[in-house]
Amino acid sequence: MIKRIIPLLLTVAIIPLFAFDWPQEAIISDIFFSYFGQLRGETVSTSLIFADTSDIKAADDGYIISIINEYDDDSCFFPSTLGNAVIIAHENSLLTVYGNIDKETLNESLYTQTTATKGMILGTSGNAGWQQGHSSLEFQTIDMANGNAINPRILLPRVGTELALTLTGITLENTSGTKYELLAQRRLPAGIYRVYRRRQEVAMPYKTRVSINGVIVDEIAYDQLIQNGTKLYAVGRKNYSKEVLYPEQGLHLLGEITLTPGRNTLGMTLTDILGAETSTAYSLTIY
């Protein structure tokens, strides 16, 4: 069963500078089950998935536009993996999406009223979504004016500490698909390369940056994922699809570089949502 209400459309295209409230209590930012932008199955996650079972509450005032009890939507942003979900429209064309709700706990008033107030209890996290057996909220923020998924972390208060980010297993891949692991090989032919690190299962950087001889040449930000047709892209020097960001389960793209003959110092930096940086560098001989 799906309830849909068409609210007054607000078409301001700029993302607001105010923060939503956390959609559940007792938040510690280093215990998420999965971060926005992380590899999730065969796609890049547009969700922030919490680690613990909790009551779920509206992050701000808004219009209740949908209660999803079964899957019938082809949108990238509202996949069947959400299970039972509530969708609320807010100012500035923003939507908040609350997925993986236990159906028996859905607030009955959601079916009879058109508005939600900040802090209103929507239900309790359950096992309806992809993470069956893991009862936790799957939370999304969508910018409908621009067709983008917004990283919820940029709209939520900053609390707690972050999981450590790591720069290990650095691998370069050239345009012909040849891979070079820098721990074993640092003499490479000139050309264009994609720089990868070993992917972490949970922790996810807010930004990745690569530089050559101290000059930044690419930076990928995970403040949003943009949608083009049915595909999602992270934005750097180029728009990078899942196939490029995560060409295999164990690799995560840091950026793209061009190496010219001579000595090159490849620098790499990961930045978390609180601004803390993790960096490393390799000296390469390019022929």
Tab-separated table of C-alpha atoms in Angstrom:
chain	number	residue	atom	x	y	z
A	1	MET	CA	0.000	0.000	0.000
A	2	ILE	CA	1.302	3.445	-0.892
A	3	LYS	CA	-0.084	6.759	0.240
A	4	ARG	CA	0.857	9.759	-1.895
A	5	ILE	CA	0.087	13.415	-1.299
A	6	ILE	CA	1.094	16.156	-3.722
A	7	PRO	CA	2.386	19.102	-1.669
A	8	LEU	CA	2.863	22.715	-2.657
A	9	LEU	CA	6.020	22.638	-4.744
A	10	LEU	CA	8.868	24.843	-3.585
A	11	THR	CA	11.366	25.327	-6.379
A	12	VAL	CA	14.299	27.126	-4.823
A	13	ALA	CA	17.358	25.434	-6.328
A	14	ILE	CA	19.961	26.361	-3.707
A	15	ILE	CA	20.626	23.866	-0.938
A	16	PRO	CA	19.840	25.593	2.374
A	17	LEU	CA	22.499	26.371	4.939
A	18	PHE	CA	20.460	25.083	7.878
A	19	ALA	CA	20.939	21.699	9.502
A	20	PHE	CA	18.335	19.006	9.946
A	21	ASP	CA	17.982	17.347	13.322
A	22	TRP	CA	19.338	13.816	13.609
A	23	PRO	CA	16.619	11.325	12.595
A	24	GLN	CA	17.311	9.129	15.619
A	25	GLU	CA	18.567	9.619	19.156
A	26	ALA	CA	21.995	9.118	20.734
A	27	ILE	CA	23.994	9.618	17.558
A	28	ILE	CA	27.725	8.938	17.575
A	29	SER	CA	29.088	9.649	14.121
A	30	ASP	CA	31.699	6.887	14.117
A	31	ILE	CA	29.274	3.956	14.394
A	32	PHE	CA	27.436	4.045	11.076
A	33	PHE	CA	26.822	0.742	9.342
A	34	SER	CA	27.493	2.321	5.932
A	35	TYR	CA	28.313	5.813	4.694
A	36	PHE	CA	26.962	7.898	1.802
A	37	GLY	CA	28.966	7.193	-1.376
A	38	GLN	CA	30.143	3.771	-0.198
A	39	LEU	CA	29.963	0.782	-2.550
A	40	ARG	CA	26.763	-1.128	-1.834
A	41	GLY	CA	26.157	-4.223	-3.886
A	42	GLU	CA	26.229	-3.099	-7.502
A	43	THR	CA	25.647	0.597	-6.891
A	44	VAL	CA	26.985	3.636	-5.042
A	45	SER	CA	24.968	4.217	-1.888
A	46	THR	CA	22.837	7.363	-1.677
A	47	SER	CA	22.001	6.492	1.938
A	48	LEU	CA	23.453	6.979	5.376
A	49	ILE	CA	22.787	3.714	7.218
A	50	PHE	CA	22.841	3.786	11.000
A	51	ALA	CA	24.287	1.016	13.118
A	52	ASP	CA	21.685	0.637	15.847
A	53	THR	CA	17.969	-0.049	16.197
A	54	SER	CA	16.159	3.122	17.252
A	55	ASP	CA	12.972	5.134	17.038
A	56	ILE	CA	12.967	7.171	13.844
A	57	LYS	CA	11.917	10.811	13.881
A	58	ALA	CA	11.299	13.510	11.267
A	59	ALA	CA	14.448	15.592	10.759
A	60	ASP	CA	12.435	18.780	10.149
A	61	ASP	CA	8.946	20.106	9.481
A	62	GLY	CA	7.526	19.147	6.108
A	63	TYR	CA	4.841	17.502	3.990
A	64	ILE	CA	4.319	13.733	4.112
A	65	ILE	CA	4.344	12.833	0.436
A	66	SER	CA	4.675	9.054	0.509
A	67	ILE	CA	4.492	6.006	2.732
A	68	ILE	CA	5.956	3.037	0.890
A	69	ASN	CA	4.871	-0.418	1.992
A	70	GLU	CA	5.830	-2.202	-1.189
A	71	TYR	CA	8.165	-1.585	-4.124
A	72	ASP	CA	6.751	0.004	-7.275
A	73	ASP	CA	9.191	2.823	-8.072
A	74	ASP	CA	11.923	2.816	-10.734
A	75	SER	CA	13.841	5.800	-9.346
A	76	CYS	CA	17.512	5.451	-8.402
A	77	PHE	CA	16.758	7.318	-5.195
A	78	PHE	CA	13.873	5.163	-3.966
A	79	PRO	CA	14.966	1.541	-4.554
A	80	SER	CA	13.280	-1.537	-3.184
A	81	THR	CA	16.171	-1.819	-0.748
A	82	LEU	CA	14.459	0.841	1.383
A	83	GLY	CA	11.755	-1.591	2.455
A	84	ASN	CA	8.986	0.228	4.355
A	85	ALA	CA	9.741	3.926	4.084
A	86	VAL	CA	8.408	7.418	4.738
A	87	ILE	CA	9.238	10.352	2.442
A	88	ILE	CA	8.876	13.956	3.626
A	89	ALA	CA	9.208	17.119	1.517
A	90	HIS	CA	10.844	20.184	3.054
A	91	GLU	CA	11.694	23.736	2.012
A	92	ASN	CA	14.085	24.352	-0.880
A	93	SER	CA	12.897	21.238	-2.761
A	94	LEU	CA	14.571	18.868	-0.317
A	95	LEU	CA	13.219	15.431	0.533
A	96	THR	CA	14.166	13.275	3.487
A	97	VAL	CA	13.677	9.536	3.118
A	98	TYR	CA	13.449	7.184	6.098
A	99	GLY	CA	13.855	3.541	5.087
A	100	ASN	CA	14.006	0.119	6.708
A	101	ILE	CA	11.136	0.873	9.093
A	102	ASP	CA	9.386	-1.966	10.885
A	103	LYS	CA	5.888	-1.971	9.366
A	104	GLU	CA	4.150	-2.742	12.654
A	105	THR	CA	5.611	0.393	14.244
A	106	LEU	CA	4.670	2.913	11.531
A	107	ASN	CA	2.921	5.876	13.153
A	108	GLU	CA	-0.776	5.519	12.185
A	109	SER	CA	-1.211	9.291	11.993
A	110	LEU	CA	1.049	9.295	8.923
A	111	TYR	CA	-1.898	7.925	6.922
A	112	THR	CA	-4.340	10.623	8.001
A	113	GLN	CA	-2.314	13.857	8.097
A	114	THR	CA	-0.422	15.744	5.412
A	115	THR	CA	2.288	17.395	7.498
A	116	ALA	CA	5.092	16.236	9.757
A	117	THR	CA	6.724	18.205	12.536
A	118	LYS	CA	10.388	18.111	13.516
A	119	GLY	CA	10.948	15.293	16.007
A	120	MET	CA	7.706	13.476	15.158
A	121	ILE	CA	8.160	9.714	15.662
A	122	LEU	CA	7.678	7.891	12.349
A	123	GLY	CA	8.318	4.342	13.559
A	124	THR	CA	11.144	2.077	14.657
A	125	SER	CA	13.918	0.736	12.471
A	126	GLY	CA	13.334	-2.832	11.334
A	127	ASN	CA	14.466	-5.464	8.840
A	128	ALA	CA	12.517	-4.418	5.760
A	129	GLY	CA	15.415	-3.190	3.594
A	130	TRP	CA	18.576	-4.635	2.093
A	131	GLN	CA	20.254	-5.021	5.458
A	132	GLN	CA	17.854	-7.758	6.556
A	133	GLY	CA	18.962	-9.059	9.930
A	134	HIS	CA	20.427	-5.628	10.702
A	135	SER	CA	17.701	-3.414	12.166
A	136	SER	CA	18.848	0.098	11.354
A	137	LEU	CA	17.592	3.289	9.729
A	138	GLU	CA	18.463	4.001	6.098
A	139	PHE	CA	18.360	7.785	5.681
A	140	GLN	CA	18.502	9.824	2.466
A	141	THR	CA	18.318	13.517	1.566
A	142	ILE	CA	17.369	14.353	-2.011
A	143	ASP	CA	17.564	17.681	-3.842
A	144	MET	CA	14.631	17.385	-6.246
A	145	ALA	CA	15.290	20.759	-7.922
A	146	ASN	CA	18.670	19.597	-9.218
A	147	GLY	CA	18.122	15.831	-9.319
A	148	ASN	CA	20.910	15.076	-6.847
A	149	ALA	CA	21.303	12.891	-3.785
A	150	ILE	CA	22.773	15.003	-0.980
A	151	ASN	CA	25.126	13.584	1.627
A	152	PRO	CA	22.991	13.764	4.800
A	153	ARG	CA	26.103	14.483	6.871
A	154	ILE	CA	26.405	18.029	5.452
A	155	LEU	CA	22.888	18.885	6.709
A	156	LEU	CA	23.192	17.237	10.145
A	157	PRO	CA	24.966	18.496	13.279
A	158	ARG	CA	28.583	17.336	13.558
A	159	VAL	CA	29.038	15.090	16.590
A	160	GLY	CA	31.387	12.404	17.853
A	161	THR	CA	34.557	11.268	16.135
A	162	GLU	CA	35.218	9.630	12.788
A	163	LEU	CA	36.486	6.217	11.784
A	164	ALA	CA	40.130	6.393	10.692
A	165	LEU	CA	40.679	6.636	6.949
A	166	THR	CA	43.481	4.620	5.361
A	167	LEU	CA	45.645	4.991	2.252
A	168	THR	CA	46.837	1.464	1.580
A	169	GLY	CA	47.072	-0.770	-1.468
A	170	ILE	CA	47.659	2.185	-3.807
A	171	THR	CA	47.158	1.021	-7.392
A	172	LEU	CA	47.437	2.943	-10.672
A	173	GLU	CA	45.473	1.855	-13.749
A	174	ASN	CA	46.240	3.247	-17.217
A	175	THR	CA	43.839	3.712	-20.122
A	176	SER	CA	44.561	0.222	-21.455
A	177	GLY	CA	43.538	-1.344	-18.133
A	178	THR	CA	47.024	-2.291	-16.940
A	179	LYS	CA	47.370	-2.010	-13.158
A	180	TYR	CA	50.517	-1.099	-11.219
A	181	GLU	CA	50.704	-1.665	-7.452
A	182	LEU	CA	53.008	1.027	-6.107
A	183	LEU	CA	54.364	-1.081	-3.264
A	184	ALA	CA	55.954	-3.320	-5.893
A	185	GLN	CA	56.503	-1.008	-8.877
A	186	ARG	CA	57.291	2.698	-9.078
A	187	ARG	CA	58.755	2.902	-12.574
A	188	LEU	CA	55.876	3.397	-15.005
A	189	PRO	CA	55.304	4.517	-18.612
A	190	ALA	CA	53.982	8.034	-19.169
A	191	GLY	CA	50.251	8.392	-19.625
A	192	ILE	CA	46.887	8.953	-17.986
A	193	TYR	CA	46.179	6.941	-14.840
A	194	ARG	CA	43.373	6.427	-12.374
A	195	VAL	CA	44.600	6.263	-8.787
A	196	TYR	CA	42.959	3.742	-6.457
A	197	ARG	CA	43.301	2.839	-2.785
A	198	ARG	CA	42.189	-0.319	-1.013
A	199	ARG	CA	38.522	0.262	-0.179
A	200	GLN	CA	37.436	0.274	3.446
A	201	GLU	CA	34.290	-1.688	4.239
A	202	VAL	CA	32.624	1.024	6.358
A	203	ALA	CA	34.601	4.275	6.607
A	204	MET	CA	34.241	6.656	3.670
A	205	PRO	CA	36.084	9.927	2.987
A	206	TYR	CA	34.182	13.149	2.434
A	207	LYS	CA	36.782	14.180	-0.156
A	208	THR	CA	39.662	12.530	-1.984
A	209	ARG	CA	42.500	14.504	-3.578
A	210	VAL	CA	45.453	13.640	-5.793
A	211	SER	CA	48.382	15.875	-6.696
A	212	ILE	CA	51.476	15.728	-8.893
A	213	ASN	CA	54.598	17.510	-7.671
A	214	GLY	CA	52.519	19.467	-5.182
A	215	VAL	CA	49.859	20.607	-7.688
A	216	ILE	CA	46.314	19.332	-7.100
A	217	VAL	CA	45.072	17.682	-10.296
A	218	ASP	CA	41.817	16.060	-9.149
A	219	GLU	CA	39.498	16.170	-6.160
A	220	ILE	CA	36.358	14.087	-5.737
A	221	ALA	CA	33.761	15.362	-3.267
A	222	TYR	CA	31.068	13.228	-1.680
A	223	ASP	CA	28.783	16.092	-0.698
A	224	GLN	CA	26.377	14.849	-3.360
A	225	LEU	CA	25.839	12.288	-6.099
A	226	ILE	CA	24.356	13.571	-9.331
A	227	GLN	CA	21.915	11.606	-11.453
A	228	ASN	CA	22.035	11.386	-15.242
A	229	GLY	CA	19.387	9.053	-16.589
A	230	THR	CA	19.552	5.933	-14.459
A	231	LYS	CA	23.199	6.406	-13.392
A	232	LEU	CA	24.711	8.164	-10.407
A	233	TYR	CA	28.019	10.025	-10.517
A	234	ALA	CA	30.475	11.509	-8.020
A	235	VAL	CA	31.923	14.813	-9.183
A	236	GLY	CA	35.636	15.451	-9.583
A	237	ARG	CA	37.597	16.677	-12.585
A	238	LYS	CA	35.124	14.448	-14.394
A	239	ASN	CA	31.840	12.828	-13.438
A	240	TYR	CA	32.753	9.365	-12.186
A	241	SER	CA	30.276	6.484	-12.354
A	242	LYS	CA	30.187	3.455	-10.069
A	243	GLU	CA	32.164	1.436	-12.651
A	244	VAL	CA	35.033	3.926	-12.362
A	245	LEU	CA	34.737	4.715	-8.654
A	246	TYR	CA	34.660	1.013	-7.733
A	247	PRO	CA	35.946	-1.111	-10.641
A	248	GLU	CA	36.070	-4.057	-8.251
A	249	GLN	CA	35.070	-4.738	-4.649
A	250	GLY	CA	38.475	-3.941	-3.207
A	251	LEU	CA	39.297	-0.672	-4.991
A	252	HIS	CA	38.136	2.929	-4.491
A	253	LEU	CA	39.034	5.777	-6.869
A	254	LEU	CA	41.012	8.732	-5.503
A	255	GLY	CA	41.241	10.656	-8.787
A	256	GLU	CA	42.789	10.783	-12.234
A	257	ILE	CA	46.305	11.976	-13.075
A	258	THR	CA	48.627	12.462	-16.043
A	259	LEU	CA	52.239	11.312	-15.583
A	260	THR	CA	54.955	12.792	-17.791
A	261	PRO	CA	58.552	11.535	-18.235
A	262	GLY	CA	60.894	12.263	-15.350
A	263	ARG	CA	60.562	12.210	-11.580
A	264	ASN	CA	56.990	12.641	-10.332
A	265	THR	CA	55.766	12.826	-6.738
A	266	LEU	CA	52.246	11.482	-6.441
A	267	GLY	CA	50.416	12.872	-3.418
A	268	MET	CA	47.102	11.538	-2.073
A	269	THR	CA	44.864	12.968	0.648
A	270	LEU	CA	41.631	11.789	2.263
A	271	THR	CA	39.490	14.294	4.183
A	272	ASP	CA	36.715	13.293	6.583
A	273	ILE	CA	33.507	15.235	7.289
A	274	LEU	CA	35.186	17.006	10.231
A	275	GLY	CA	38.091	18.211	8.071
A	276	ALA	CA	40.771	15.846	9.379
A	277	GLU	CA	43.211	14.755	6.664
A	278	THR	CA	45.124	11.537	5.995
A	279	SER	CA	47.919	11.869	3.427
A	280	THR	CA	50.717	9.912	1.783
A	281	ALA	CA	53.047	10.353	-1.202
A	282	TYR	CA	55.062	8.182	-3.591
A	283	SER	CA	58.085	9.116	-5.683
A	284	LEU	CA	57.701	7.703	-9.212
A	285	THR	CA	60.062	7.394	-12.150
A	286	ILE	CA	58.192	7.898	-15.418
A	287	TYR	CA	59.641	6.946	-18.815
